Coordinates of C-alpha atoms in Angstrom, one line a residue:
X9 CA 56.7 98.9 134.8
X10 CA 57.0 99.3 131.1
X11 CA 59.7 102.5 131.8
X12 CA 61.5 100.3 134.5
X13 CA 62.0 97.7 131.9
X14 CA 63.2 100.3 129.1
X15 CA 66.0 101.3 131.5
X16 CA 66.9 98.0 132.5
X17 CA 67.3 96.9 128.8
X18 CA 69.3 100.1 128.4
X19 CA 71.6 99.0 131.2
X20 CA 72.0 95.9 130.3
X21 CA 72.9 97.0 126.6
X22 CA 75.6 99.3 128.2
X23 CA 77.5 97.0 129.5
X24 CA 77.1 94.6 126.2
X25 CA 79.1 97.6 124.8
X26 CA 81.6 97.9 127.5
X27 CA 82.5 94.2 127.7
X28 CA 85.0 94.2 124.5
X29 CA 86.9 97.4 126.7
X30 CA 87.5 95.4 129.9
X31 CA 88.7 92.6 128.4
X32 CA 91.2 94.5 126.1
X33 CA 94.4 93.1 127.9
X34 CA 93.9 89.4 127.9
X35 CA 94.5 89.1 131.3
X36 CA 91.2 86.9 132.1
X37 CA 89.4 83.8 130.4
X38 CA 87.9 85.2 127.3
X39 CA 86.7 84.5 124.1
X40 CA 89.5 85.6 122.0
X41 CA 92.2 83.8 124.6
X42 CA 90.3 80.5 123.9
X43 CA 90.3 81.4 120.2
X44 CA 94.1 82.0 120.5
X45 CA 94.7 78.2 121.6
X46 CA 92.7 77.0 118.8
X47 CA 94.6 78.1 116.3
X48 CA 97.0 76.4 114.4
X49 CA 100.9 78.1 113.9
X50 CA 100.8 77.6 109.9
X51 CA 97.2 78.9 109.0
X52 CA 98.2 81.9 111.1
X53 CA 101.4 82.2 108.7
X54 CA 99.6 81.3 105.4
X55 CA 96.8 84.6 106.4
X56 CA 99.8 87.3 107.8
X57 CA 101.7 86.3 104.8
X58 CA 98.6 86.9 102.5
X59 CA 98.4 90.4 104.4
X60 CA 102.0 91.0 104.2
X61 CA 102.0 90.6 100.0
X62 CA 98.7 92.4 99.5
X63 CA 98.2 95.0 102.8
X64 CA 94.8 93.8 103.0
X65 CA 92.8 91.5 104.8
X66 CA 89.9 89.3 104.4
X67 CA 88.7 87.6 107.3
X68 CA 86.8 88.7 110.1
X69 CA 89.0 91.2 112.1
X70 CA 88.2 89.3 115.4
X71 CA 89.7 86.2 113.6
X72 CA 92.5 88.1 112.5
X73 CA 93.6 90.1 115.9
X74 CA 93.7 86.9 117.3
X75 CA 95.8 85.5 114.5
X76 CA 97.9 88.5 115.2
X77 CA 97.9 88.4 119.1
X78 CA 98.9 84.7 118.6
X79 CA 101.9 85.4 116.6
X80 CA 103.1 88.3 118.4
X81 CA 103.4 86.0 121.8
X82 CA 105.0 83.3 119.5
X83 CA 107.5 86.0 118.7
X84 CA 108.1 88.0 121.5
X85 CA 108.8 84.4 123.5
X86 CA 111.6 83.4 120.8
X87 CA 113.8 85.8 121.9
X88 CA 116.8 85.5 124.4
X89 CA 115.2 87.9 127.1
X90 CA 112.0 86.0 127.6
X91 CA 114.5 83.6 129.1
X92 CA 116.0 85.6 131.5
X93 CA 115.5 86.8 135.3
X94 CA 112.8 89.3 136.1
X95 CA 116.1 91.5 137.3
X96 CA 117.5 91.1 133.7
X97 CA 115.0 91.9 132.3
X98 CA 114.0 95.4 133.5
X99 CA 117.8 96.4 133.4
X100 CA 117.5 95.0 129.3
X101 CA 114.6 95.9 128.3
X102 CA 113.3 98.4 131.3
X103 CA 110.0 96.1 132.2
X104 CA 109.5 92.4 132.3
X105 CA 108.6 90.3 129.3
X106 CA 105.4 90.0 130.4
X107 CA 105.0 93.6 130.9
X108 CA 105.9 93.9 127.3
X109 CA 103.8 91.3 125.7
X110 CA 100.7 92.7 127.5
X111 CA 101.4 96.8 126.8
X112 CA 101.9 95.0 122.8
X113 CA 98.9 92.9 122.9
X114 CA 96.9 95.4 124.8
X115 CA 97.5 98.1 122.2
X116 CA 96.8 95.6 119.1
X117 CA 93.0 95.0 120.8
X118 CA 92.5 98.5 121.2
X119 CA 91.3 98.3 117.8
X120 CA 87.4 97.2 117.4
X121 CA 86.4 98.4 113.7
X122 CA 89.4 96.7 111.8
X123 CA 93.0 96.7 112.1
X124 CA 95.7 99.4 112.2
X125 CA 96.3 100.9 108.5
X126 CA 100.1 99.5 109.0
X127 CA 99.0 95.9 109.0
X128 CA 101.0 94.9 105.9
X129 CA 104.2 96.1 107.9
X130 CA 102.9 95.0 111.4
X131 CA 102.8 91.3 109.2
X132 CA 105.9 91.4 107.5
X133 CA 108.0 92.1 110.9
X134 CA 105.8 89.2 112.6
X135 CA 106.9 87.0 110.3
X136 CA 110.4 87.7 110.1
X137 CA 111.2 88.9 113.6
X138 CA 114.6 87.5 114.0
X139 CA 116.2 88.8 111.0
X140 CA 115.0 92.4 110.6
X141 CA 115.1 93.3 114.6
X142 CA 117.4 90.8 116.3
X143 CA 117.5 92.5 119.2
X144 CA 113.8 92.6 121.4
X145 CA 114.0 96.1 122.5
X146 CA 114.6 96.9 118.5
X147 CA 111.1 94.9 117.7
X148 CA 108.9 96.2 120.9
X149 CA 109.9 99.8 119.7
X150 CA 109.0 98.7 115.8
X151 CA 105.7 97.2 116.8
X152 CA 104.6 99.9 118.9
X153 CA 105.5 102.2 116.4
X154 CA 103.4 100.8 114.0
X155 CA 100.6 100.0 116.8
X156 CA 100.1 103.5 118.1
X157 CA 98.2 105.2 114.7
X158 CA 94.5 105.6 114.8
X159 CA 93.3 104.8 110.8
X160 CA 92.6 101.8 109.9
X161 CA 91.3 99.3 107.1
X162 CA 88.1 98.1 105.8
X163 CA 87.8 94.4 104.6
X164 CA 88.8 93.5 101.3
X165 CA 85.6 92.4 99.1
X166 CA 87.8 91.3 96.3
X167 CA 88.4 87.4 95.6
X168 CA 90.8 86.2 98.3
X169 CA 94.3 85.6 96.9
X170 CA 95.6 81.7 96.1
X171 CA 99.0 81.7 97.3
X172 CA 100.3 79.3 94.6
X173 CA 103.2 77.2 96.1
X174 CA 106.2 78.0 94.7
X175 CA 106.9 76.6 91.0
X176 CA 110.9 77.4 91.0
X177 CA 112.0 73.9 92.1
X178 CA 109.7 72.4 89.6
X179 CA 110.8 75.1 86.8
X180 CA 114.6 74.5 87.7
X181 CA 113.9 70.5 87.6
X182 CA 112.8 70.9 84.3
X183 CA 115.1 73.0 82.8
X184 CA 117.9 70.7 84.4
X185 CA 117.5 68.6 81.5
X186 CA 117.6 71.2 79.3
X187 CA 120.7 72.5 80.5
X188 CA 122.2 69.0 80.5
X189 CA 121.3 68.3 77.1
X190 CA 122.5 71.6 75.6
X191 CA 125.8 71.5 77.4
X192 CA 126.0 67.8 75.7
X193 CA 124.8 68.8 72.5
X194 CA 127.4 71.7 72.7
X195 CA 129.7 68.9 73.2
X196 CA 129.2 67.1 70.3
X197 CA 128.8 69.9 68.0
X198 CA 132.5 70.9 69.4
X199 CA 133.5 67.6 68.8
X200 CA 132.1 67.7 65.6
X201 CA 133.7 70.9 64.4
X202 CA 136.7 69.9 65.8
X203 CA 136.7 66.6 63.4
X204 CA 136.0 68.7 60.8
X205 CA 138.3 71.8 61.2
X206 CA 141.3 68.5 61.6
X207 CA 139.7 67.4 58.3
X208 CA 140.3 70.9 56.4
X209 CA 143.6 71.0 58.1
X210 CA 144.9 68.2 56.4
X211 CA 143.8 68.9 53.5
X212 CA 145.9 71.9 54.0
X213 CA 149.1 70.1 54.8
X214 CA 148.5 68.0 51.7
X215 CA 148.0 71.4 49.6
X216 CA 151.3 72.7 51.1
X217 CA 152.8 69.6 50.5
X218 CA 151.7 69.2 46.7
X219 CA 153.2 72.9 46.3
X220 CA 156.6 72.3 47.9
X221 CA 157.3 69.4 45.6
X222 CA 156.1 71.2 43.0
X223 CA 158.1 74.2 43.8
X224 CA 161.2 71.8 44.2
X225 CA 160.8 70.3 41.1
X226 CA 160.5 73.6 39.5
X227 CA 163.5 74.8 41.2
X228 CA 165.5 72.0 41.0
X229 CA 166.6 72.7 37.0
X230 CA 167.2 76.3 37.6
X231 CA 169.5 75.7 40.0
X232 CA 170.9 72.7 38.2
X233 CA 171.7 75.1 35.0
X234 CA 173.4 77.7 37.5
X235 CA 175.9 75.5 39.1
X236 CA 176.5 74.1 35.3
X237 CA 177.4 77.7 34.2
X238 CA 179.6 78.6 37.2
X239 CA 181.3 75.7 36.4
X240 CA 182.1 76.7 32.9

């Protein structure tokens, strides 16, 4: 009895192991599927964007390959040819959407100790699909290309990042003041120079003045006494 129950226990541990295998593609009510709905669209962003700065990762890799699995779909159904016929499709993209996102998502749960060494690029194109690949068949080639290695990473047991939101508009509204106030205090130190500079120029004129009359006046008898002696 006691060797029966041994190999039943080993059985049934078997199969524990196998269970994460079989449900690899998603295709039937799981756990991770039901994590996937759960999630919300801008914590997924806030941890692939912490991944995509750093190329590390903090949370449980579970968590995360759902957080990735989630966005993928989001992205993969953004595109024009998730719209189209099943017929448009294959002659596009050479298998259906679906066929796609499951081959995609299929390959991202093959990973059970921790994600794919390339996470920091797998993040970067999830979260900017549109503008580096916007065409699908461009993206499905990038992903798998960075889904089809075979080292991956460890968890990070550093602190976790704080993304700090962004101070630029606060910095720029501060220094908008600033910038004001110079320009204006640039404006009245022109104006003020130019006062002045008018000032020394009139003095000028008044200089130039002084010396033409004196020069007339020292002129004037000379050429009084000339005239007198061409006269004579």
């Amino acid at each position: 009895m006691e060797a029966s129950s041994v190999t039943e226990n080993s059985s049934t541990g078997n199969d524990h192991e196998q269970e994460p295998v079989l449900n690899h593609g998603g295709t039937e009510s799981n756990p991770e599927t039901d994590r996937e709905e759960e999630l919300d669209g801008e914590e997924v962003r806030r941890v692939l964007q912490v991944s995509a700065a750093t190329g590390k990762f903090w949370h449980n890799w579970d968590k995360l390959k759902s957080m990735l699995s989630f966005q993928l779909k989001l992205v993969l159904s953004e595109y024009p040819e998730a719209k189209m016929t099943i017929e448009q499709q294959n002659a596009s993209l050479g298998e259906t959407n679906l066929e796609l996102v499951t081959r995609l998502n299929e390959e991202l749960h093959s990973f059970i100790e921790g994600p794919p060494f390339t996470l920091q690029r797998l993040c970067e194109i999830l979260l900017d699909a549109r503008s580096i690949y916007p065409k699908l068949s461009k993206l499905a080639l990038a992903l798998e290309k960075n889904l089809l290695v075979t080292s991956t990473l460890t968890v990070c047991t550093e602190p976790y990042p704080e993304m700090m939101p962004n101070p630029e508009p606060e910095k720029a509204t501060e220094e908008a003041p600033l910038q004001s106030n110079s320009v204006q205090n640039g404006v009245e130190s022109m104006v003020g120079d130019r006062d002045e500079i008018m000032t020394e120029v009139e003095a000028d004129i008044e200089e130039m003045t002084i010396d033409v009359d004196a020069f007339q006046e020292m002129v004037g008898p000379s050429e009084a006494n000339s005239t007198a002696a061409e006269n004579s």
